[in-house]
PDB file of C-alpha atoms in Angstrom:
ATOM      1  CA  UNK A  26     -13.236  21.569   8.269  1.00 70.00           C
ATOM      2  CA  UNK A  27     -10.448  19.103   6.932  1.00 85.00           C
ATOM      3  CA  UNK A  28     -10.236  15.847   8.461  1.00 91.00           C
ATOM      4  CA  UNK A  29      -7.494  14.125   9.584  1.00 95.00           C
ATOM      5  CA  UNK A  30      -7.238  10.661  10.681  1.00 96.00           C
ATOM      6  CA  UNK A  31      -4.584   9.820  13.691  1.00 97.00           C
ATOM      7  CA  UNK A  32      -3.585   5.879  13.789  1.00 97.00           C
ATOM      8  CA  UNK A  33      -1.984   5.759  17.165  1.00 96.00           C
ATOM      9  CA  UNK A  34      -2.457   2.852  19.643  1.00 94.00           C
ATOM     10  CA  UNK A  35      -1.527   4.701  23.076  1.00 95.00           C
ATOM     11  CA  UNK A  36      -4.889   6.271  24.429  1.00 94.00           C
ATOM     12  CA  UNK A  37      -3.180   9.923  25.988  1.00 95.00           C
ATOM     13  CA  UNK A  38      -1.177  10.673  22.925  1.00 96.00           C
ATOM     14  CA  UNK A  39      -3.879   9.955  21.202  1.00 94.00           C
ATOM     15  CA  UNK A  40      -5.925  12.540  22.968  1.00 94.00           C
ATOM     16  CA  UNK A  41      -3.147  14.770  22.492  1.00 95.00           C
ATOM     17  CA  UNK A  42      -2.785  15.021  19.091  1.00 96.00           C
ATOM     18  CA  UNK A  43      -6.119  15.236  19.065  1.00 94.00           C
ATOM     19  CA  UNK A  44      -6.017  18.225  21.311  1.00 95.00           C
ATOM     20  CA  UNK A  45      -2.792  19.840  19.344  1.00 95.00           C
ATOM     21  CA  UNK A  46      -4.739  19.190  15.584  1.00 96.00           C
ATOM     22  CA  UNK A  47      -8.162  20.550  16.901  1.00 94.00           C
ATOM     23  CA  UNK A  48      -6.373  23.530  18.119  1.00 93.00           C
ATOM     24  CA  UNK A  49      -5.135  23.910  14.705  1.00 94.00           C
ATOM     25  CA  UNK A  50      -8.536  24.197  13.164  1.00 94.00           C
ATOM     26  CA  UNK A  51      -8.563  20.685  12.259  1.00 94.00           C
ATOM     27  CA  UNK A  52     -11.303  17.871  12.320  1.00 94.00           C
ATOM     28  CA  UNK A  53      -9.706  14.171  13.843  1.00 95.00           C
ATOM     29  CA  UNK A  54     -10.244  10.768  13.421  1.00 94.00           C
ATOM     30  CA  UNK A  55      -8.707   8.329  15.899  1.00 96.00           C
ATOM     31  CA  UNK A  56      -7.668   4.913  15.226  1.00 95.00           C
ATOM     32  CA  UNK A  57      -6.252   2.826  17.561  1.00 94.00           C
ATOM     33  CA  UNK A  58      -5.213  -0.580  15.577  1.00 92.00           C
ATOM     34  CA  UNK A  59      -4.811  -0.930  12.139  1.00 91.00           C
ATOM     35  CA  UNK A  60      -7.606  -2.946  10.933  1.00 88.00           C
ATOM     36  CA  UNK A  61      -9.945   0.465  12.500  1.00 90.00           C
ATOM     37  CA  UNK A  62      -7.729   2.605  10.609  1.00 91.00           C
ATOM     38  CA  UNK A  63      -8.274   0.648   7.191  1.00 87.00           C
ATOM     39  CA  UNK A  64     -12.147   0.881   8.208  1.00 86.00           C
ATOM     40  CA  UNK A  65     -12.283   4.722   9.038  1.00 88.00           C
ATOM     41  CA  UNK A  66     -10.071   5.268   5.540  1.00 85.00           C
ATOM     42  CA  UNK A  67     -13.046   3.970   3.954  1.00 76.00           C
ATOM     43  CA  UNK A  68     -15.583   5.581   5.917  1.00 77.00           C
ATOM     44  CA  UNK A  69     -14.095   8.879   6.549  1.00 84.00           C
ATOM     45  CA  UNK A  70     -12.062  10.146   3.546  1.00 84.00           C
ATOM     46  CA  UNK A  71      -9.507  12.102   5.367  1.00 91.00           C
ATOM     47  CA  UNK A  72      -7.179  14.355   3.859  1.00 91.00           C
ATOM     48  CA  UNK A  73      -4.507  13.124   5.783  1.00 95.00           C
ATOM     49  CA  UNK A  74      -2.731  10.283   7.499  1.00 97.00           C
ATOM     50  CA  UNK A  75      -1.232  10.487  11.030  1.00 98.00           C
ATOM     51  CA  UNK A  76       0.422   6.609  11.385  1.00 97.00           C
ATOM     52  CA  UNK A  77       1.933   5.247  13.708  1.00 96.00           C
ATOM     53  CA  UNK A  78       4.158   1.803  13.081  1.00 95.00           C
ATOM     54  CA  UNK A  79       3.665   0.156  16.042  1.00 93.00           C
ATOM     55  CA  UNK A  80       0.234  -1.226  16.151  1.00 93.00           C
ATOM     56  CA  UNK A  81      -1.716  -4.016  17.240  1.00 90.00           C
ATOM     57  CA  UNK A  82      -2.731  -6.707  14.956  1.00 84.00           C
ATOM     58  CA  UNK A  83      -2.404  -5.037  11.512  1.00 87.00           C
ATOM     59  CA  UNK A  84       0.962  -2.857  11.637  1.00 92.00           C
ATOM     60  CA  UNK A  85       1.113   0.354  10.476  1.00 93.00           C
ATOM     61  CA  UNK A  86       3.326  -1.038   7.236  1.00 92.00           C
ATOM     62  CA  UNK A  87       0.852  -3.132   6.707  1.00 90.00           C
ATOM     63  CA  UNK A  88      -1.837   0.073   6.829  1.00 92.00           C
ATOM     64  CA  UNK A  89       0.157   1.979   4.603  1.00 92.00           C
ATOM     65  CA  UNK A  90       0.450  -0.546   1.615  1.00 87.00           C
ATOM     66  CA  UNK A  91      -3.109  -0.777   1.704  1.00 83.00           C
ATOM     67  CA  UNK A  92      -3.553   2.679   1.701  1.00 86.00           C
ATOM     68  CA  UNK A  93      -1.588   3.089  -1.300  1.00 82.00           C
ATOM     69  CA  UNK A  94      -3.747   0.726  -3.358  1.00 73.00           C
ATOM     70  CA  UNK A  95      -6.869   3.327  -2.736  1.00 72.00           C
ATOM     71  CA  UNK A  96      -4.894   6.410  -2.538  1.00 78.00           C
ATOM     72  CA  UNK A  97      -2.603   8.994  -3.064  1.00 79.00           C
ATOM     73  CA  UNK A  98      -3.851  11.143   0.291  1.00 86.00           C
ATOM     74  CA  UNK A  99      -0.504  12.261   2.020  1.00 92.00           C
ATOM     75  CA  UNK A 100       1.024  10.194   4.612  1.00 95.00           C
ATOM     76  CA  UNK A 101       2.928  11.204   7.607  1.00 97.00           C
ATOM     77  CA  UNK A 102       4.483   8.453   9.666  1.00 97.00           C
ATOM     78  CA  UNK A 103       4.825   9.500  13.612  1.00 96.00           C
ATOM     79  CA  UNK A 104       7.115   6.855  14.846  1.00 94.00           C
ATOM     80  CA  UNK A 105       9.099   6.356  18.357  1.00 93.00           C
ATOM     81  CA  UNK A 106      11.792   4.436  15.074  1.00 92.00           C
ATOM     82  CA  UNK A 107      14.711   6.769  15.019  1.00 91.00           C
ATOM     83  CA  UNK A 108      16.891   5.075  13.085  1.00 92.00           C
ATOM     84  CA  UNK A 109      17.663   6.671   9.277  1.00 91.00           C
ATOM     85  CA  UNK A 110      16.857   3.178   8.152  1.00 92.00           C
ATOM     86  CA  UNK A 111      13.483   3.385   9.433  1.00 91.00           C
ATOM     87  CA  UNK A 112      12.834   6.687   7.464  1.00 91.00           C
ATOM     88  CA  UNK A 113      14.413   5.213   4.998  1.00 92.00           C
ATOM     89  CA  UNK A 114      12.079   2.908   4.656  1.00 92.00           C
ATOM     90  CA  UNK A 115       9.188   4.567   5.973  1.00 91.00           C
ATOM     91  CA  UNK A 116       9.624   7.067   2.892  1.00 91.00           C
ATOM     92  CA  UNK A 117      10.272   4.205   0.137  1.00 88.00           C
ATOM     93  CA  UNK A 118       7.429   2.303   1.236  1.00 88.00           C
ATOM     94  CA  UNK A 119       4.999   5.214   0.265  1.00 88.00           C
ATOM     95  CA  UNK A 120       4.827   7.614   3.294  1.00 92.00           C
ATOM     96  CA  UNK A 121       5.115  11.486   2.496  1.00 92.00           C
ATOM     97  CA  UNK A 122       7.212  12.399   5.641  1.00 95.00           C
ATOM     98  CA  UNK A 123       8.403  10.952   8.447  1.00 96.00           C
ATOM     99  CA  UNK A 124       8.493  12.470  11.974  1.00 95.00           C
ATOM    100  CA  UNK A 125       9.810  10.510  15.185  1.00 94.00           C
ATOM    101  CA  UNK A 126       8.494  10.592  18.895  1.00 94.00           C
ATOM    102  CA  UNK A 127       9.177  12.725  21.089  1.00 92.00           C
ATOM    103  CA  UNK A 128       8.202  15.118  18.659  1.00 93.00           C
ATOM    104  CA  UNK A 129       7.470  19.241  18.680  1.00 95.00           C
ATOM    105  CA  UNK A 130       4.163  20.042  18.325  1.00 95.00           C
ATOM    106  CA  UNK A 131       4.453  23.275  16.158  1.00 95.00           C
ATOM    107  CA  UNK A 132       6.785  21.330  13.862  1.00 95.00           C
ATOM    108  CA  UNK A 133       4.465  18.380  13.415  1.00 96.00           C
ATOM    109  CA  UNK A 134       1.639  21.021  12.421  1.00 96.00           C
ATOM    110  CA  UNK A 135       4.254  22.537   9.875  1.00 95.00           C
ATOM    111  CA  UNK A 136       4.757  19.507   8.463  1.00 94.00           C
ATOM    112  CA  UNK A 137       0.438  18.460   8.250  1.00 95.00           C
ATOM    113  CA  UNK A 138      -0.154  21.932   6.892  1.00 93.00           C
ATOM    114  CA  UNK A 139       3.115  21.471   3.907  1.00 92.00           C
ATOM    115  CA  UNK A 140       1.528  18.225   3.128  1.00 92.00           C
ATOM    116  CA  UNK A 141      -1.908  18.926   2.605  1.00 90.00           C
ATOM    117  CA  UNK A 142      -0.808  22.157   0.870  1.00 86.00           C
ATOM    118  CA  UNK A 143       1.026  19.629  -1.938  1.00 82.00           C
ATOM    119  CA  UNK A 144      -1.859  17.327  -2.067  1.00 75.00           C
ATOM    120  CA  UNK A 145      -3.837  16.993  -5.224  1.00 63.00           C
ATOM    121  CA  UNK A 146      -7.876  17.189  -4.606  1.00 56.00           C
ATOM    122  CA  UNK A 147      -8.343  14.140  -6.685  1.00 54.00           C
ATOM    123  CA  UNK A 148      -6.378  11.561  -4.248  1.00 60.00           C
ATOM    124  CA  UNK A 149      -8.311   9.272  -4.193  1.00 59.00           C
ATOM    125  CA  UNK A 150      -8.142   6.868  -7.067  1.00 55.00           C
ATOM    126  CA  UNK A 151     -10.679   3.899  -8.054  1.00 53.00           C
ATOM    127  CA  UNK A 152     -10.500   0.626  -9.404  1.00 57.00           C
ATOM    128  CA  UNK A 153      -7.487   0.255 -11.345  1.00 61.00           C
ATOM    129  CA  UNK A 154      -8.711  -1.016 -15.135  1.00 64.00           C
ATOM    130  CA  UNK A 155      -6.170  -2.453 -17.788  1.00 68.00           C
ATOM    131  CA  UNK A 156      -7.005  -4.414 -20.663  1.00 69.00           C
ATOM    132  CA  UNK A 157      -9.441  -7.187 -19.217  1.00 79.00           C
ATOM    133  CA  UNK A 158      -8.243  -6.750 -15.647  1.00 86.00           C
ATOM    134  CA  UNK A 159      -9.710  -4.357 -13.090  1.00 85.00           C
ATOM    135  CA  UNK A 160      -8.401  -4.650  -9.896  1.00 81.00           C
ATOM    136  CA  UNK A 161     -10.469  -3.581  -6.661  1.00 78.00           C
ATOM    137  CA  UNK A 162      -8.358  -3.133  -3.771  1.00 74.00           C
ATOM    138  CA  UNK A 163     -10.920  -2.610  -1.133  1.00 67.00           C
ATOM    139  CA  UNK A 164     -11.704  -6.642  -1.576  1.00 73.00           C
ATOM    140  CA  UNK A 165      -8.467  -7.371  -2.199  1.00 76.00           C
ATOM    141  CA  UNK A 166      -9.704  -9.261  -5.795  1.00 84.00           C
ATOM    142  CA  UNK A 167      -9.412  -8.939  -9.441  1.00 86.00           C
ATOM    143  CA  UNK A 168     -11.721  -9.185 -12.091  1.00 89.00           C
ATOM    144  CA  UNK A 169      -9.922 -11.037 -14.892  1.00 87.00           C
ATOM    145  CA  UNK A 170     -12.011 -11.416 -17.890  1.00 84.00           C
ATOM    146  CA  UNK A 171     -14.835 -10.392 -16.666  1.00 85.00           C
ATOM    147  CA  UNK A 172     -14.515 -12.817 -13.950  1.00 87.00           C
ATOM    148  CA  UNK A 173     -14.042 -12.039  -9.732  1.00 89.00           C
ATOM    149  CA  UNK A 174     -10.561 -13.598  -8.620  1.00 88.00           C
ATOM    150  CA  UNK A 175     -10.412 -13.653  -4.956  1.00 88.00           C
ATOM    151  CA  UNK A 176      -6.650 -13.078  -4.002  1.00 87.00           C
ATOM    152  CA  UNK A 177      -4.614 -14.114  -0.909  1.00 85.00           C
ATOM    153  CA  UNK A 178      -2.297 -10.320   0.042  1.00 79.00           C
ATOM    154  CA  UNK A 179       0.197 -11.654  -1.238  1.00 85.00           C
ATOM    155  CA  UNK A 180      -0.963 -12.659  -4.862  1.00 89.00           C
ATOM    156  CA  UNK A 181      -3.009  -8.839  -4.892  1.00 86.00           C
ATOM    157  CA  UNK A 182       0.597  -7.565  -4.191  1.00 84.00           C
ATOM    158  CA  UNK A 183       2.114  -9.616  -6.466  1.00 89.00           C
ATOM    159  CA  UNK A 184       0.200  -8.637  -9.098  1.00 90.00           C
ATOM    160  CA  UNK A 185      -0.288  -4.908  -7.967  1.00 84.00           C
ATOM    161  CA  UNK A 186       3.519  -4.669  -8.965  1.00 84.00           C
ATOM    162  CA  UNK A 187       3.651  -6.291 -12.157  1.00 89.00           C
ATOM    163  CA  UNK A 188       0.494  -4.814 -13.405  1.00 86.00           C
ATOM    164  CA  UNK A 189       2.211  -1.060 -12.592  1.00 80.00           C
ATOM    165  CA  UNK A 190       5.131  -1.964 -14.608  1.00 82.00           C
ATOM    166  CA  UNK A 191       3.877  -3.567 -17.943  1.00 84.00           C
ATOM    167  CA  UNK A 192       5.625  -4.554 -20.206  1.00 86.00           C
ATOM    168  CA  UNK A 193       8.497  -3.555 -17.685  1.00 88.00           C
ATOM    169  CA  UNK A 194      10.489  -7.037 -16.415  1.00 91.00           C
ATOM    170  CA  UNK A 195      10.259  -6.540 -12.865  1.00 89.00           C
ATOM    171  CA  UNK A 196      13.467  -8.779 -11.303  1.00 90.00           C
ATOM    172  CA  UNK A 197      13.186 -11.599  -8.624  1.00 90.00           C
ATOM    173  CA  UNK A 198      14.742  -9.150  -5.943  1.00 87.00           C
ATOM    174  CA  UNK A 199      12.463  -6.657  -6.985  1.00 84.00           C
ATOM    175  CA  UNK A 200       9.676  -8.678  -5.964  1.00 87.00           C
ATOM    176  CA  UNK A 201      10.932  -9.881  -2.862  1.00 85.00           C
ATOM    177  CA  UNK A 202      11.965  -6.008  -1.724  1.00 78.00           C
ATOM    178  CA  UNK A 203       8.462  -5.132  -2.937  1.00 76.00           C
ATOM    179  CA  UNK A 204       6.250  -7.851  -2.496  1.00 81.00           C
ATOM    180  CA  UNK A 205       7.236  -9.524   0.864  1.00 77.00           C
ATOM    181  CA  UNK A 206       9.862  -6.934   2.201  1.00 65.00           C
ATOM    182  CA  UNK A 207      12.814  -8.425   1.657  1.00 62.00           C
ATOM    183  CA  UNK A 208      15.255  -6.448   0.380  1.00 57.00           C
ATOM    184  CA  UNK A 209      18.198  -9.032   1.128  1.00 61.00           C
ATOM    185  CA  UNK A 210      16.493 -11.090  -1.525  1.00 60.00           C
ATOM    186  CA  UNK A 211      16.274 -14.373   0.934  1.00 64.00           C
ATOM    187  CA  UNK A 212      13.636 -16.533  -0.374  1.00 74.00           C
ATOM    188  CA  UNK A 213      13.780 -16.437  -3.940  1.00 78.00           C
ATOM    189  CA  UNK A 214      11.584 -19.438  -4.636  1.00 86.00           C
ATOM    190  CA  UNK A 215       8.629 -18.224  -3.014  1.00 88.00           C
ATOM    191  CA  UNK A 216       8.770 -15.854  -5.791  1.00 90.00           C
ATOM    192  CA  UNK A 217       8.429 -18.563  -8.276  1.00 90.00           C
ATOM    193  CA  UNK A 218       5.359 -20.398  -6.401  1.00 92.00           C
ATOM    194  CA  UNK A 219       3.958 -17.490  -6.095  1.00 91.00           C
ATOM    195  CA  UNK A 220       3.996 -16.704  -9.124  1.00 92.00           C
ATOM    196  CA  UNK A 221       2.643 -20.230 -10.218  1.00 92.00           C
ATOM    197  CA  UNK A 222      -0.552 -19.403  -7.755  1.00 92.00           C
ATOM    198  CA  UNK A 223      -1.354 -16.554  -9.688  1.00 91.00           C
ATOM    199  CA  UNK A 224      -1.051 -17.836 -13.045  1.00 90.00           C
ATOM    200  CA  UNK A 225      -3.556 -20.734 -12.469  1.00 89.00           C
ATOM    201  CA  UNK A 226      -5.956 -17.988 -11.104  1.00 88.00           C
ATOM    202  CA  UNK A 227      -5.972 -16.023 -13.963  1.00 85.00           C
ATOM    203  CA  UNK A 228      -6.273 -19.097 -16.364  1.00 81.00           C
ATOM    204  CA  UNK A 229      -9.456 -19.285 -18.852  1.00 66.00           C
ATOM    205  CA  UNK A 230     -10.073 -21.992 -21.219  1.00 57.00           C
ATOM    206  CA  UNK A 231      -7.807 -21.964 -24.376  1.00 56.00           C
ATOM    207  CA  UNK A 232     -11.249 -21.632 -26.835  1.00 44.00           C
ATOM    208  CA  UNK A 233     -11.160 -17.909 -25.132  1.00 51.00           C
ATOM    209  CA  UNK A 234      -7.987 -17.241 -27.330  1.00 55.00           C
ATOM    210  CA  UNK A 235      -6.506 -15.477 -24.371  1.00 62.00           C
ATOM    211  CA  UNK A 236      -3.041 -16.117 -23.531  1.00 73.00           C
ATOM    212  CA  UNK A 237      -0.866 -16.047 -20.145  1.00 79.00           C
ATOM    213  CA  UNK A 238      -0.325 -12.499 -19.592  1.00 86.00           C
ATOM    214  CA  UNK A 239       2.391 -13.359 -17.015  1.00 90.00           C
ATOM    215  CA  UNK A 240       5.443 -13.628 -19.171  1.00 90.00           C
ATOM    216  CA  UNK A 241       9.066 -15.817 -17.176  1.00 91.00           C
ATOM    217  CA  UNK A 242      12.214 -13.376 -18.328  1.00 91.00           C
ATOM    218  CA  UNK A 243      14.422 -16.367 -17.815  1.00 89.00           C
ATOM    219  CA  UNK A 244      17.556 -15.580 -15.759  1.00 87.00           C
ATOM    220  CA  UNK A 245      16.249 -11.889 -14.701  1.00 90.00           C
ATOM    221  CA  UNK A 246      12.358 -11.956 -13.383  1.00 92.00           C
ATOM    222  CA  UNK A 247       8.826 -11.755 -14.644  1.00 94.00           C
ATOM    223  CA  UNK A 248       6.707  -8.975 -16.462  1.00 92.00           C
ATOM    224  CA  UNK A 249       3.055  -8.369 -17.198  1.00 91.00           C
ATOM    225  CA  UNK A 250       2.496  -8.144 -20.719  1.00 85.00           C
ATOM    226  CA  UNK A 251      -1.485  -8.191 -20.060  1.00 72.00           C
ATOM    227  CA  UNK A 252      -3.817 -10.109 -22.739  1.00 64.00           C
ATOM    228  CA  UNK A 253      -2.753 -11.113 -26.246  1.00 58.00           C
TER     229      UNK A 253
END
């Protein structure tokens, strides 16, 4: 039976969908906060995603970047955000489709059944490996040189990006749209610390003849070049 997981925070429509997916034929996982939903991702395997944005603790934008480190399993964001910003964002952010509360129960089961029909059977994805860096996002570290870099979320993210566009510059505004969701660009020095943090984590001793793989594109942004 395929599983589903459901991350929705209020109880009855929780039991609801429940009700409306087992109906279906289908197998669900319930989640009621984010962090449990990151947990039951691990343990569970789903072939699906039912999130909700609106969650205690860890929101559900939150839940689905860190889904998208470990997978490509289809997303569908059920959301009581109506606003074509919201999908908008929703949809750029990673999500496969976005649905809004109240919603019709036939069409929600359309929607399930088109994604899962579209999804590939090898979703999910290991550690990513480059050139003396594998990344591991269920720790939220790197392994740089052979050695474990515990990360803060944003230096993982921060890295994620560049690391997915080598040899690619990746602009300041990129960063701050992708990396700390700001896509007005305020902050622009935090890029630069930030950026500062993680190059003093992934520094080795100059006898190892390996070089700064972050590379400063002055006047545009910053690009991973990996090791020389």
């Amino acid at each position: 039976m395929t599983s589903l997981l459901v991350v929705e925070d209020d109880p009855d429509l929780g039991i609801a969908l429940r009700a409306v997916l087992g109906q279906a034929g289908y197998e669900t996982v319930l989640a009621e906060d984010g962090h449990a939903a990151l947990r039951l991702l691990f343990a569970e395997r789903p072939a699906l995603m039912i999130l909700d944005l609106m969650l205690p603790g860890l929101d559900g934008w939150e839940v689905l970047d860190r889904t998208r480190d470990m997978t490509d399993l289809p997303v569908l964001i059920l959301s009581g955000r109506t606003s074509p910003a919201e999908r908008v964002r929703g949809l750029r952010a990673g999500a496969d489709d976005y649905v809004t509360k109240p919603f019709d129960a036939q069409e929600l089961l359309a929607r399930v059944e088109a994604l899962l029909r579209r999804s590939r059977p090898d979703q999910w994805r290991g550690d990513y490996v480059e050139a003396g860096l594998r990344m591991v996002p269920e720790r939220r570290s790197a392994v740089w040189q052979g050695q474990e870099i515990r990360l803060s979320d944003i230096e993982y993210r921060l890295l994620q990006v560049l690391v997915r566009n080598r040899g690619r510059v990746v602009t300041t505004e990129q960063l701050l749209d992708l990396v700390w969701d700001s896509p007005d660009g305020a902050g622009r020095e935090r890029v630069k610390f930030a950026v500062l943090r993680l190059r003093r984590r992934l520094a080795v001793p100059e006898a190892a003849g390996v070089e700064d793989p972050l590379e400063s594109v002055r006047g545009l942004g910053y690009r991973y070049r990996g090791p020389r």
